[in-house]
Amino acid sequence: MNSIFRCLLSHFALCLFSCSVLAQNESETEEIIVNQLLDESEVDAGLSDYAEALSQYLKRPLDLNKVTEADLNQLIFLSPFQVQQILLHREKAGPFISTLELQAIPSINLETLERLLRFVRVNENLLDGDGHWREILKEPSGSWMMTYSRGLQVPRGHEIADPTRSRYLGSPDRVINRIRWNARKKLKVSLNMKKDAGEPFSIKDRRMGFDYTSGSILINKLGPFDQIVVGDYLLQFGQGLSLWNGPVVGRSASVANIMQQGLGIRPHTGMMESKFMRGMAIRIKRKSFELSPFFSYNNLSASLNTQGKYPFVESINYSGLHRTPTEWKNRKRLDQMVYGLQVGYVNNIFKVGANLVNTQFSLPLKLNTKAHSRYRFEGQNLQNVSAYYQYNLYNMLLFGESAHSIGSGWAHNHGLIAALGRKFSASISYRNYAKDYHAFFAQSLQAQSHLSNEKAWSLSFAFQPNRKIEWMNSVDYVIFPRMKFRTKEASYSFLGRTQISYIWYKKGHLRLRYQYKFYQENYSATQKGAIAVADVARQQARLIFLYKLNNTIQIGHQMEVKEFHKSNLGKKHGFMAYQDLIWNKASWRMGGNLRLAYFNAESYESRLYAYERDVLYGFSFPSYFRKGFRAYFNQKLRPIKGIDIWLRYALTHYLGQTHIGSGLDQISGNKKSDIKLQIRYSW
């Protein structure tokens, strides 16, 4: 009896240990995504879609002997070239005997290997969804997660009581609910509900509930259908010139940052409140052919001009915020219907496809009301067509896409990635987006928020003398043929980056990055220049060090300097340094981290960004502006099996300031702090 009891007790402790490790690894998946970002200032709420997908593969890793290209593309830290080399190794060497065989693939360094080993296995019964529906539905899993946060200092917009003035209608509390229900990989159900700070739960005694509600049902392998999504979903095909919902991830400093990995149809499970599809999408696959029809009907927030006989849309608000009377008035004023079709052919070395997209609005759009937006879309109906390809030839990967908005311009993006032996790799791409190319769901390699009015060459080169050292370089030269936002004539820009990394396997890394960016923009209103536009140069150098002292404690350090120089304005500098302490005691079912930071940015243009560890799926990238100190503390607990709790407190102390922020967000004093509480129940 005692031996049985000890056996059960040991089994129970092992379960707790594995669950604690899983919770810690879930947080680490966010750091993997962060490393893929090109610019932390352009972070999108849709990143949680990717983090949640990676977390699912932590629970049910991919079998290297069964995995497909589409499966590996879900691991967004892998470049398309690395994906092809993994599949090629299996084809030439036969089935994997061990995951450690991945070390034999030249393009996979120690850092990538360490990440990849968490998500793959060999010859294990992973319950990947095969089997009868009755068996699958007997073993469902799911979770409910609530995240609450608020600033402890109340902004001015909450203190205004006059109903005739602009103000925040709701409380400063932010509440998010996530509900998940899964039956292996066959059936996945998700529901999200969110209220942002300042948004009301009720208007004039009329209960409105959560401002944003989103849900989806994903069914895999049902009869003739390879995939069915009902509800909110994302589409990602080709290089994103015509159809790409969600943020672009995978644009790190690597040579593969010029190419996007289209993930096809994906349920929308993140908190991005705009630019997603709402309706139904189906993927049908027959051998090497695939067909994906889709339909979407959504409501957008828009500012209308009603002064004339016929109203029209002046602007569309994609922020998802509905806090003030004006924002609430514009909520759901524009209907958008989207439908189309994707067709493709895929084999081991070749992929080709085409997209057809039709977008209709309930009211005509006139978004070209300013000089720089002269060629923006005007009308009520837009059709886009595009064709894309990908071809693997020995150690080279060719890719590209060309797109056309019917009745207006073209967009092209084509490139090549090559491995030049075991130590060298390089890439080159050319893109040309016409000034009158229009697409409402385009996200690709681009220098502006809108995919238009640019011609560019991008080149990258990497040298890896051994698995511990990697040196990467990239340049991006862009010409803007006509005026754009904040630049009243044709201009150009240049972005150069070099990064060297030293990697300790399963211990940490040391990384040094230097970046130089040159571009042109208008002089400020108080300045007069001899020429129409001013030259702007921005230099940044960043040193990152992360090291694991033992199985419990890690330390991290980052130091960054920035110089901003604009013609007739002089130089402005920014500096930031922080120290991290990270701990994870699996046997105690707890982990957390602490950061202390100092920053000094002389101007808004010289501000700096840094990734902060947050609650699960939090993704925090605050800007460091002015002069002061910042600290935050995170703690993760697992008091009992099935319950996870995250706690966070952050404080910024500005030196020499009497108030922080401006407008409705202005706070009195020189301190700004916030708290977060997250609770998850899993079954």
XYZ file of C-alpha atoms in Angstrom:
683
model
C 0.000 0.000 0.000
C 2.820 2.392 0.907
C 4.602 1.669 -2.367
C 1.395 2.377 -4.318
C 0.921 5.611 -2.407
C 4.517 6.695 -3.112
C 4.056 5.863 -6.778
C 0.904 7.959 -7.015
C 2.559 10.787 -5.110
C 5.575 10.719 -7.448
C 3.296 10.725 -10.481
C 1.357 13.693 -9.080
C 4.585 15.624 -8.407
C 5.795 14.890 -11.932
C 2.570 16.282 -13.368
C 2.953 19.462 -11.329
C 6.551 19.803 -12.458
C 5.716 19.385 -16.131
C 2.827 21.841 -15.873
C 5.075 24.397 -14.191
C 7.724 23.991 -16.898
C 5.017 24.349 -19.550
C 3.796 27.614 -18.004
C 7.339 28.951 -18.030
C 7.919 27.864 -21.641
C 4.664 29.525 -22.699
C 6.112 32.846 -21.596
C 9.346 32.087 -23.445
C 7.430 31.639 -26.708
C 6.729 35.366 -26.620
C 10.441 36.105 -26.462
C 10.911 33.903 -29.525
C 8.388 36.045 -31.415
C 10.007 39.268 -30.198
C 13.328 38.155 -31.693
C 11.615 37.994 -35.096
C 10.533 41.631 -35.037
C 12.328 44.189 -37.159
C 11.056 47.254 -35.291
C 9.628 47.111 -31.775
C 7.771 50.391 -32.349
C 5.392 48.659 -34.782
C 4.082 45.921 -32.514
C 0.577 44.708 -33.266
C -2.002 43.190 -30.918
C -2.200 40.244 -33.313
C 1.102 38.887 -31.997
C -0.823 36.913 -29.394
C -2.214 34.816 -32.282
C 1.300 33.530 -32.947
C 2.145 33.064 -29.262
C -0.974 30.991 -28.667
C -0.252 28.817 -31.704
C 3.281 28.114 -30.479
C 1.926 27.247 -27.038
C -0.235 24.543 -28.602
C 2.866 22.920 -30.111
C 4.507 22.921 -26.682
C 1.653 20.737 -25.451
C 1.578 18.492 -28.524
C 4.960 18.720 -30.306
C 5.335 17.958 -34.000
C 6.667 14.562 -35.074
C 9.641 15.213 -37.362
C 8.817 12.096 -39.391
C 5.247 13.210 -40.107
C 5.559 16.986 -40.149
C 4.696 18.881 -43.343
C 5.942 22.182 -44.699
C 2.722 23.848 -43.545
C 3.301 22.538 -40.007
C 6.888 23.813 -39.853
C 5.829 27.210 -41.202
C 3.772 27.619 -38.038
C 7.081 27.775 -36.140
C 7.672 31.351 -37.213
C 11.242 31.490 -35.898
C 12.224 29.103 -38.725
C 13.057 30.751 -42.033
C 11.553 29.286 -45.226
C 15.049 28.123 -46.167
C 15.461 26.250 -42.855
C 12.074 24.611 -43.335
C 13.106 23.340 -46.762
C 16.431 22.017 -45.437
C 14.700 20.049 -42.651
C 12.389 18.390 -45.175
C 15.281 17.794 -47.591
C 17.331 16.118 -44.831
C 14.455 13.730 -44.090
C 14.042 12.961 -47.793
C 17.752 12.190 -48.352
C 18.779 10.631 -45.019
C 15.521 8.840 -44.260
C 13.330 9.104 -41.140
C 14.715 10.942 -38.122
C 16.022 8.664 -35.374
C 16.530 11.505 -32.883
C 15.783 15.209 -32.704
C 19.524 15.766 -32.261
C 19.923 14.966 -35.962
C 18.826 18.562 -36.523
C 22.397 19.565 -35.619
C 23.521 18.166 -38.977
C 21.524 20.780 -40.899
C 23.959 23.614 -41.771
C 21.527 26.552 -41.543
C 20.372 25.720 -37.995
C 22.613 27.371 -35.410
C 22.652 26.627 -31.669
C 20.055 29.270 -30.812
C 17.602 28.013 -33.437
C 18.254 24.414 -32.399
C 17.506 25.185 -28.755
C 14.200 26.785 -29.723
C 13.234 24.063 -32.172
C 13.809 21.159 -29.762
C 10.928 22.413 -27.596
C 8.417 22.003 -30.403
C 9.405 18.724 -32.083
C 9.683 15.034 -31.178
C 10.475 11.779 -32.969
C 8.333 8.616 -33.098
C 5.982 9.458 -30.261
C 2.267 8.900 -30.017
C 1.281 12.548 -29.906
C -2.455 12.106 -30.443
C -2.307 14.464 -33.393
C -5.989 14.258 -34.112
C -6.248 11.013 -36.106
C -9.051 8.742 -35.081
C -12.810 8.610 -34.824
C -14.698 11.736 -33.771
C -16.246 9.890 -30.806
C -12.786 9.092 -29.424
C -11.535 12.633 -29.981
C -14.494 14.297 -28.256
C -14.013 12.097 -25.187
C -10.740 13.844 -24.334
C -11.290 17.598 -24.758
C -9.112 20.235 -23.151
C -9.698 23.892 -22.564
C -9.056 26.977 -20.519
C -10.535 30.232 -19.294
C -8.205 33.165 -18.765
C -9.042 36.615 -17.391
C -6.623 39.556 -17.498
C -7.301 42.731 -15.529
C -5.128 45.862 -15.674
C -5.301 49.574 -14.957
C -3.121 52.584 -14.374
C -2.973 53.748 -10.784
C -2.852 57.425 -11.811
C -6.103 58.583 -13.410
C -5.728 60.453 -16.748
C -7.484 63.788 -17.256
C -9.997 62.255 -19.658
C -11.650 60.368 -16.783
C -12.042 63.459 -14.607
C -14.076 65.565 -17.060
C -17.761 65.565 -16.091
C -19.075 68.088 -18.645
C -21.085 66.027 -21.195
C -20.437 68.622 -23.938
C -16.654 68.122 -23.822
C -14.517 65.313 -25.145
C -13.883 62.825 -22.353
C -13.546 59.135 -21.596
C -16.937 57.499 -21.198
C -15.780 54.459 -19.245
C -13.550 53.485 -16.347
C -9.727 53.208 -16.574
C -9.992 49.424 -16.120
C -8.962 47.079 -18.922
C -10.502 43.596 -18.910
C -9.846 40.676 -21.263
C -11.485 37.245 -21.217
C -10.225 34.302 -23.275
C -12.085 30.987 -23.486
C -10.636 27.976 -25.326
C -11.970 24.465 -25.977
C -9.969 21.928 -27.991
C -10.486 18.348 -29.104
C -6.899 17.498 -30.004
C -6.112 19.100 -33.371
C -9.464 18.229 -34.898
C -11.675 20.866 -33.332
C -10.756 24.188 -31.727
C -13.173 26.753 -30.330
C -12.117 30.207 -29.130
C -13.953 33.200 -27.671
C -12.430 36.596 -26.773
C -14.012 39.556 -24.971
C -12.207 42.830 -24.330
C -12.840 46.226 -22.780
C -10.056 48.793 -23.193
C -9.327 51.497 -20.639
C -11.820 54.331 -21.115
C -14.408 52.243 -22.939
C -17.857 52.042 -21.296
C -19.836 48.955 -20.359
C -23.026 50.986 -20.753
C -24.204 54.187 -22.471
C -27.116 56.185 -20.999
C -28.248 53.236 -18.859
C -28.134 50.939 -21.874
C -25.856 48.005 -21.183
C -23.388 47.417 -24.050
C -21.143 44.746 -22.535
C -17.625 44.234 -23.840
C -16.700 46.597 -26.659
C -14.921 43.837 -28.589
C -16.135 40.254 -28.884
C -14.520 37.725 -31.192
C -14.936 33.994 -31.697
C -14.054 31.198 -34.073
C -14.516 27.479 -34.678
C -11.758 25.555 -36.466
C -12.390 22.060 -37.867
C -9.554 20.051 -39.425
C -9.888 17.033 -41.713
C -13.655 16.762 -42.107
C -14.680 14.702 -45.133
C -13.521 16.432 -48.334
C -12.493 19.553 -46.390
C -8.945 19.911 -45.163
C -9.863 22.906 -42.992
C -12.994 24.877 -42.076
C -13.063 28.102 -40.046
C -16.309 29.756 -38.983
C -16.250 33.115 -37.218
C -13.181 35.360 -37.101
C -10.144 34.250 -39.059
C -6.949 35.394 -40.791
C -5.734 34.781 -44.334
C -2.038 34.798 -45.259
C -1.035 33.925 -48.815
C 2.001 34.629 -50.966
C 4.115 37.619 -50.010
C 1.142 39.562 -48.672
C 0.681 41.936 -51.612
C -3.062 41.344 -51.776
C -4.102 39.151 -48.835
C -2.384 39.162 -45.446
C -4.316 39.648 -42.191
C -2.391 40.262 -39.006
C 1.126 41.506 -38.376
C 4.190 40.566 -40.379
C 6.384 38.386 -38.155
C 9.716 36.912 -39.161
C 11.392 40.143 -40.270
C 14.390 39.864 -37.951
C 17.960 40.714 -38.889
C 18.439 37.322 -40.599
C 19.017 36.948 -44.334
C 15.523 35.473 -44.667
C 13.793 38.644 -43.459
C 12.950 39.532 -47.060
C 10.515 36.624 -47.438
C 7.175 35.979 -45.792
C 5.771 32.575 -44.924
C 2.114 32.446 -45.837
C 0.291 30.365 -43.217
C -2.952 30.086 -45.178
C -6.193 30.061 -43.152
C -5.851 30.593 -39.397
C -8.452 31.255 -36.703
C -8.153 34.762 -35.257
C -7.553 34.218 -31.539
C -5.686 37.442 -30.678
C -6.818 40.894 -29.578
C -6.364 42.696 -32.890
C -9.708 44.506 -33.357
C -9.435 45.338 -37.063
C -8.230 44.043 -40.432
C -9.396 40.478 -39.813
C -12.064 38.441 -41.594
C -15.417 37.608 -40.041
C -17.428 34.898 -41.750
C -16.293 31.564 -43.167
C -13.274 30.118 -44.979
C -12.736 26.604 -46.356
C -9.610 24.834 -47.569
C -9.992 21.882 -49.925
C -6.907 19.854 -50.836
C -6.624 17.130 -53.465
C -3.112 15.707 -53.761
C -1.009 18.699 -54.818
C -3.901 21.061 -55.541
C -5.583 23.323 -52.999
C -8.615 25.598 -53.133
C -9.658 28.127 -50.463
C -12.882 30.114 -50.920
C -13.731 32.680 -48.226
C -16.419 35.175 -47.249
C -16.359 37.974 -44.668
C -18.784 40.636 -43.434
C -17.570 43.096 -40.824
C -18.390 46.479 -39.269
C -15.721 49.197 -39.183
C -15.334 52.434 -37.258
C -15.350 55.352 -39.694
C -15.586 59.130 -39.807
C -18.305 60.252 -42.235
C -18.809 63.482 -44.137
C -22.557 64.160 -44.224
C -22.537 67.772 -45.392
C -23.401 67.015 -49.018
C -26.283 65.180 -50.614
C -24.529 61.832 -50.389
C -22.442 60.894 -47.310
C -18.968 59.444 -47.768
C -16.157 58.086 -45.593
C -13.236 60.422 -44.833
C -11.204 58.046 -42.659
C -11.326 54.575 -41.111
C -10.265 54.025 -37.489
C -8.365 50.740 -37.146
C -7.274 51.297 -33.524
C -10.257 49.480 -32.000
C -10.627 52.201 -29.333
C -14.099 53.582 -28.573
C -13.584 55.747 -25.477
C -14.773 59.253 -26.327
C -18.206 60.391 -27.609
C -16.731 60.868 -31.095
C -15.087 57.445 -31.160
C -18.306 55.870 -29.926
C -20.354 57.738 -32.530
C -18.139 56.428 -35.334
C -18.291 52.839 -34.068
C -19.662 50.342 -36.624
C -20.724 53.059 -39.112
C -19.259 51.322 -42.146
C -20.045 47.821 -43.430
C -17.361 45.891 -45.258
C -17.989 42.729 -47.288
C -15.057 40.697 -48.600
C -15.111 37.504 -50.626
C -12.683 35.721 -52.847
C -10.723 32.628 -53.720
C -7.203 31.235 -53.397
C -5.983 28.433 -55.635
C -2.620 26.735 -55.490
C -0.391 23.863 -56.542
C 2.262 22.527 -54.156
C 4.910 19.808 -54.417
C 8.302 19.192 -52.809
C 10.198 21.818 -54.788
C 7.593 24.090 -56.316
C 4.683 26.162 -55.091
C 2.460 28.429 -57.167
C -0.823 30.121 -56.358
C -3.242 32.914 -57.161
C -5.580 35.136 -55.134
C -8.788 36.865 -56.137
C -10.245 39.340 -53.614
C -13.319 41.566 -53.872
C -13.946 44.248 -51.222
C -17.201 46.196 -51.017
C -18.270 48.997 -48.667
C -21.736 50.218 -47.710
C -20.651 53.835 -48.334
C -18.166 55.320 -50.814
C -14.647 56.081 -49.562
C -12.774 59.323 -50.262
C -9.467 58.849 -48.483
C -7.546 61.158 -50.846
C -8.404 64.482 -49.191
C -4.766 65.627 -48.722
C -1.941 66.275 -51.152
C 0.157 63.310 -50.037
C -2.865 60.975 -50.290
C -3.869 62.067 -53.778
C -3.685 58.544 -55.183
C -5.426 56.779 -52.311
C -8.460 54.639 -53.084
C -11.731 56.364 -53.914
C -14.946 54.439 -54.434
C -17.108 51.685 -53.020
C -15.753 48.524 -54.630
C -12.198 47.188 -55.077
C -10.936 44.029 -56.776
C -7.453 42.608 -56.306
C -5.757 39.777 -58.165
C -2.300 38.354 -57.535
C -0.066 35.410 -58.419
C 2.782 34.071 -56.296
C 5.421 31.341 -56.497
C 8.199 29.605 -54.561
C 10.866 27.372 -56.128
C 13.601 25.341 -54.391
C 16.683 24.736 -56.524
C 19.537 22.980 -54.734
C 20.641 25.498 -52.065
C 18.582 28.346 -53.477
C 15.039 29.482 -52.786
C 13.313 31.749 -55.293
C 10.044 33.471 -54.392
C 7.809 36.323 -55.425
C 4.368 37.755 -55.998
C 2.800 40.241 -58.411
C -0.528 41.898 -57.666
C -2.918 44.257 -59.440
C -5.754 46.392 -58.141
C -8.222 46.351 -61.029
C -8.433 49.752 -62.706
C -5.314 51.158 -61.041
C -1.740 50.091 -60.208
C 0.526 47.076 -59.787
C 2.720 45.762 -56.988
C 5.694 43.387 -57.297
C 7.963 41.672 -54.766
C 10.510 39.069 -55.906
C 13.642 37.673 -54.327
C 16.243 34.948 -53.865
C 17.752 33.298 -50.763
C 20.899 31.174 -51.179
C 23.251 29.123 -49.008
C 26.811 29.668 -50.216
C 28.438 26.706 -48.550
C 28.065 25.798 -44.869
C 29.223 29.170 -43.538
C 27.730 31.776 -45.852
C 24.196 32.720 -46.865
C 22.783 35.682 -48.742
C 19.522 37.112 -50.042
C 18.372 39.771 -52.462
C 14.938 41.137 -53.322
C 13.337 43.849 -55.409
C 9.958 45.423 -54.781
C 7.991 47.996 -56.767
C 4.660 49.295 -55.464
C 2.884 51.781 -57.755
C 1.581 55.046 -56.322
C -1.978 54.030 -57.234
C -1.871 50.417 -56.060
C -4.715 49.775 -53.600
C -5.241 46.849 -51.240
C -7.001 46.857 -47.861
C -5.349 43.650 -46.615
C -1.797 44.047 -47.912
C 1.098 43.525 -45.473
C 4.556 42.847 -46.867
C 8.112 44.122 -46.827
C 7.463 47.872 -46.962
C 8.755 51.184 -45.606
C 5.361 52.869 -45.134
C 2.063 52.015 -43.500
C 0.415 51.769 -46.941
C 1.784 49.410 -49.554
C 2.276 51.909 -52.401
C 4.637 54.547 -53.814
C 7.991 52.835 -53.306
C 10.727 51.053 -55.231
C 13.408 49.240 -53.276
C 16.308 46.794 -53.255
C 17.060 44.702 -50.166
C 20.245 42.692 -49.651
C 21.391 40.531 -46.746
C 24.547 38.563 -46.009
C 25.385 36.214 -43.117
C 28.602 34.565 -42.054
C 28.598 31.705 -39.552
C 32.166 30.450 -38.931
C 30.831 27.982 -36.355
C 27.623 27.233 -34.506
C 28.420 29.706 -31.733
C 29.139 32.811 -33.812
C 26.887 34.470 -36.360
C 27.407 37.785 -38.178
C 24.472 39.211 -40.154
C 24.261 42.293 -42.360
C 21.438 43.842 -44.334
C 20.674 46.968 -46.358
C 17.395 48.336 -47.694
C 17.442 51.173 -50.227
C 14.047 52.729 -51.012
C 12.952 55.380 -53.518
C 9.612 57.143 -53.043
C 8.728 58.446 -56.549
C 6.273 61.063 -55.294
C 5.301 62.856 -52.106
C 4.223 60.898 -49.044
C 3.170 61.555 -45.464
C 5.368 64.321 -43.985
C 7.410 64.572 -47.208
C 6.107 66.952 -49.894
C 8.298 65.791 -52.775
C 10.024 62.660 -54.080
C 12.571 61.259 -51.626
C 14.614 58.212 -50.697
C 15.753 56.276 -47.631
C 18.544 53.906 -46.668
C 18.557 51.385 -43.831
C 21.688 49.458 -42.923
C 22.075 46.955 -40.115
C 24.852 44.726 -38.816
C 24.598 42.258 -35.940
C 27.053 39.821 -34.411
C 25.967 37.111 -31.959
C 27.808 34.716 -29.689
C 25.699 31.813 -28.431
C 26.113 29.552 -25.409
C 24.002 26.449 -26.028
C 21.234 26.276 -23.405
C 22.992 29.051 -21.487
C 22.406 32.367 -23.227
C 23.685 34.772 -25.837
C 25.642 37.978 -26.365
C 24.424 40.171 -29.215
C 25.645 43.502 -30.596
C 23.577 45.369 -33.189
C 24.251 48.628 -35.034
C 21.662 50.305 -37.246
C 21.856 53.387 -39.474
C 18.801 54.892 -41.132
C 18.695 57.866 -43.479
C 15.485 59.384 -44.827
C 13.970 62.704 -45.867
C 10.985 64.630 -44.530
C 9.567 68.156 -44.382
C 11.119 70.838 -42.221
C 9.157 71.739 -39.122
C 6.774 74.706 -39.380
C 9.222 76.968 -37.520
C 12.149 76.182 -39.810
C 13.063 77.340 -43.291
C 15.479 75.395 -45.422
C 17.214 76.139 -48.685
C 15.695 72.946 -50.091
C 12.174 71.561 -49.828
C 12.893 68.591 -47.548
C 15.314 67.982 -44.701
C 17.772 65.106 -44.374
C 17.345 62.921 -41.308
C 19.901 60.443 -39.979
C 19.274 58.035 -37.120
C 21.931 55.803 -35.572
C 21.369 53.144 -32.936
C 23.676 50.692 -31.190
C 22.367 47.948 -28.907
C 24.151 45.434 -26.697
C 22.152 42.497 -25.284
C 23.447 39.910 -22.846
C 21.397 37.017 -21.444
C 22.946 34.229 -19.391
C 21.595 31.359 -17.314
C 23.511 31.113 -14.035
C 21.865 27.810 -13.095
C 18.587 25.954 -13.589
C 16.783 28.547 -11.483
C 18.255 31.994 -12.193
C 19.025 33.966 -15.362
C 20.419 37.458 -15.705
C 19.886 39.838 -18.589
C 21.335 43.196 -19.523
C 20.708 45.616 -22.361
C 22.306 48.942 -23.185
C 21.305 51.103 -26.130
C 22.309 54.508 -27.492
C 20.605 56.512 -30.224
C 21.471 59.661 -32.161
C 18.893 61.617 -34.163
C 20.067 64.363 -36.526
C 17.826 66.493 -38.745
C 18.970 69.334 -41.012
C 18.957 72.730 -39.240
C 17.804 71.059 -36.032
C 20.997 69.656 -34.548
C 21.578 66.312 -32.860
C 19.430 64.686 -30.179
C 20.569 61.703 -28.158
C 18.947 58.867 -26.280
C 20.386 56.353 -23.835
C 18.909 53.391 -22.012
C 20.278 50.613 -19.827
C 18.506 47.948 -17.821
C 19.257 44.924 -15.682
C 16.996 41.863 -15.549
C 16.772 39.096 -12.985
C 14.730 36.058 -14.062
C 13.921 33.087 -11.875
C 11.978 29.861 -12.267
C 11.716 27.302 -9.467
C 9.791 24.421 -11.006
C 9.629 22.431 -7.772
C 7.994 25.432 -6.083
C 5.629 25.935 -9.044
C 6.608 29.588 -9.356
C 8.702 31.908 -11.483
C 9.092 35.589 -12.182
C 11.352 38.425 -13.204
C 12.469 41.880 -12.145
C 13.836 44.809 -14.167
C 15.518 48.065 -13.196
C 16.073 50.571 -16.027
C 17.515 54.049 -16.527
C 16.764 56.156 -19.604
C 17.571 59.618 -20.907
C 16.058 60.649 -24.271
C 16.463 64.339 -25.108
C 13.557 64.464 -27.557
C 10.614 62.433 -28.785
C 12.599 61.596 -31.950
C 15.394 60.034 -29.883
C 13.069 57.823 -27.824
C 13.937 54.155 -27.389
C 11.852 50.967 -27.224
C 12.469 47.814 -25.225
C 10.614 44.544 -24.847
C 9.288 43.865 -21.336
C 8.256 40.507 -19.942
C 4.578 40.648 -19.112
C 1.654 38.413 -18.242
C 0.945 35.614 -20.696
C 0.243 36.994 -24.208
C 0.817 40.514 -22.855
C 3.513 41.780 -25.284
C 4.650 45.037 -23.715
C 6.900 47.424 -25.714
C 6.855 50.814 -23.944
C 8.834 53.761 -25.298
C 11.515 55.315 -23.115
C 11.207 59.105 -23.455
C 12.545 62.007 -21.350
C 14.725 61.153 -18.329
C 13.998 58.832 -15.459
C 13.885 55.337 -14.037
C 11.579 52.399 -14.714
C 11.074 49.184 -12.809
C 8.677 46.273 -13.073
C 8.062 43.032 -11.238
C 6.317 39.893 -12.534
C 5.394 36.829 -10.517
C 3.869 33.592 -11.788
C 2.278 31.106 -9.419
C 0.628 27.710 -9.725
C -1.044 27.154 -6.338
C -2.873 24.011 -7.455
C -2.995 21.938 -10.589
C -5.022 23.657 -13.300
C -4.747 27.183 -11.842
C -2.116 29.679 -13.034
C -1.804 33.217 -11.661
C 0.298 36.081 -13.041
C 0.880 39.330 -11.103
C 2.602 42.441 -12.473
C 3.491 45.876 -11.162
C 5.348 48.548 -13.164
C 6.500 52.041 -12.171
C 8.094 54.847 -14.192
C 9.605 57.824 -12.351
C 10.359 60.857 -14.544
C 12.903 63.401 -13.371
C 12.041 67.093 -13.563
C 8.459 66.630 -14.844
C 5.247 68.123 -13.428
C 2.920 66.146 -15.673
C 3.075 63.176 -18.052
C 1.390 62.821 -21.412
C -0.947 65.216 -23.181
C -4.610 65.732 -23.998
C -7.030 63.314 -22.359
C -4.134 61.028 -21.374
C -2.349 63.685 -19.310
C -1.423 62.679 -15.746
C -0.451 65.100 -12.978
C 2.880 64.473 -11.258
C 6.028 62.680 -12.360
C 5.123 59.042 -11.653
C 3.179 56.556 -13.730
C 2.392 53.041 -12.526
C 0.098 50.192 -13.462
C -0.925 46.774 -12.208
C -2.029 43.550 -13.886
C -3.674 40.398 -12.624
C -4.158 37.318 -14.760
C -5.859 34.077 -13.790
C -6.121 30.973 -15.957
C -8.059 27.808 -15.243
C -7.155 24.851 -17.468
C -8.750 21.433 -17.762
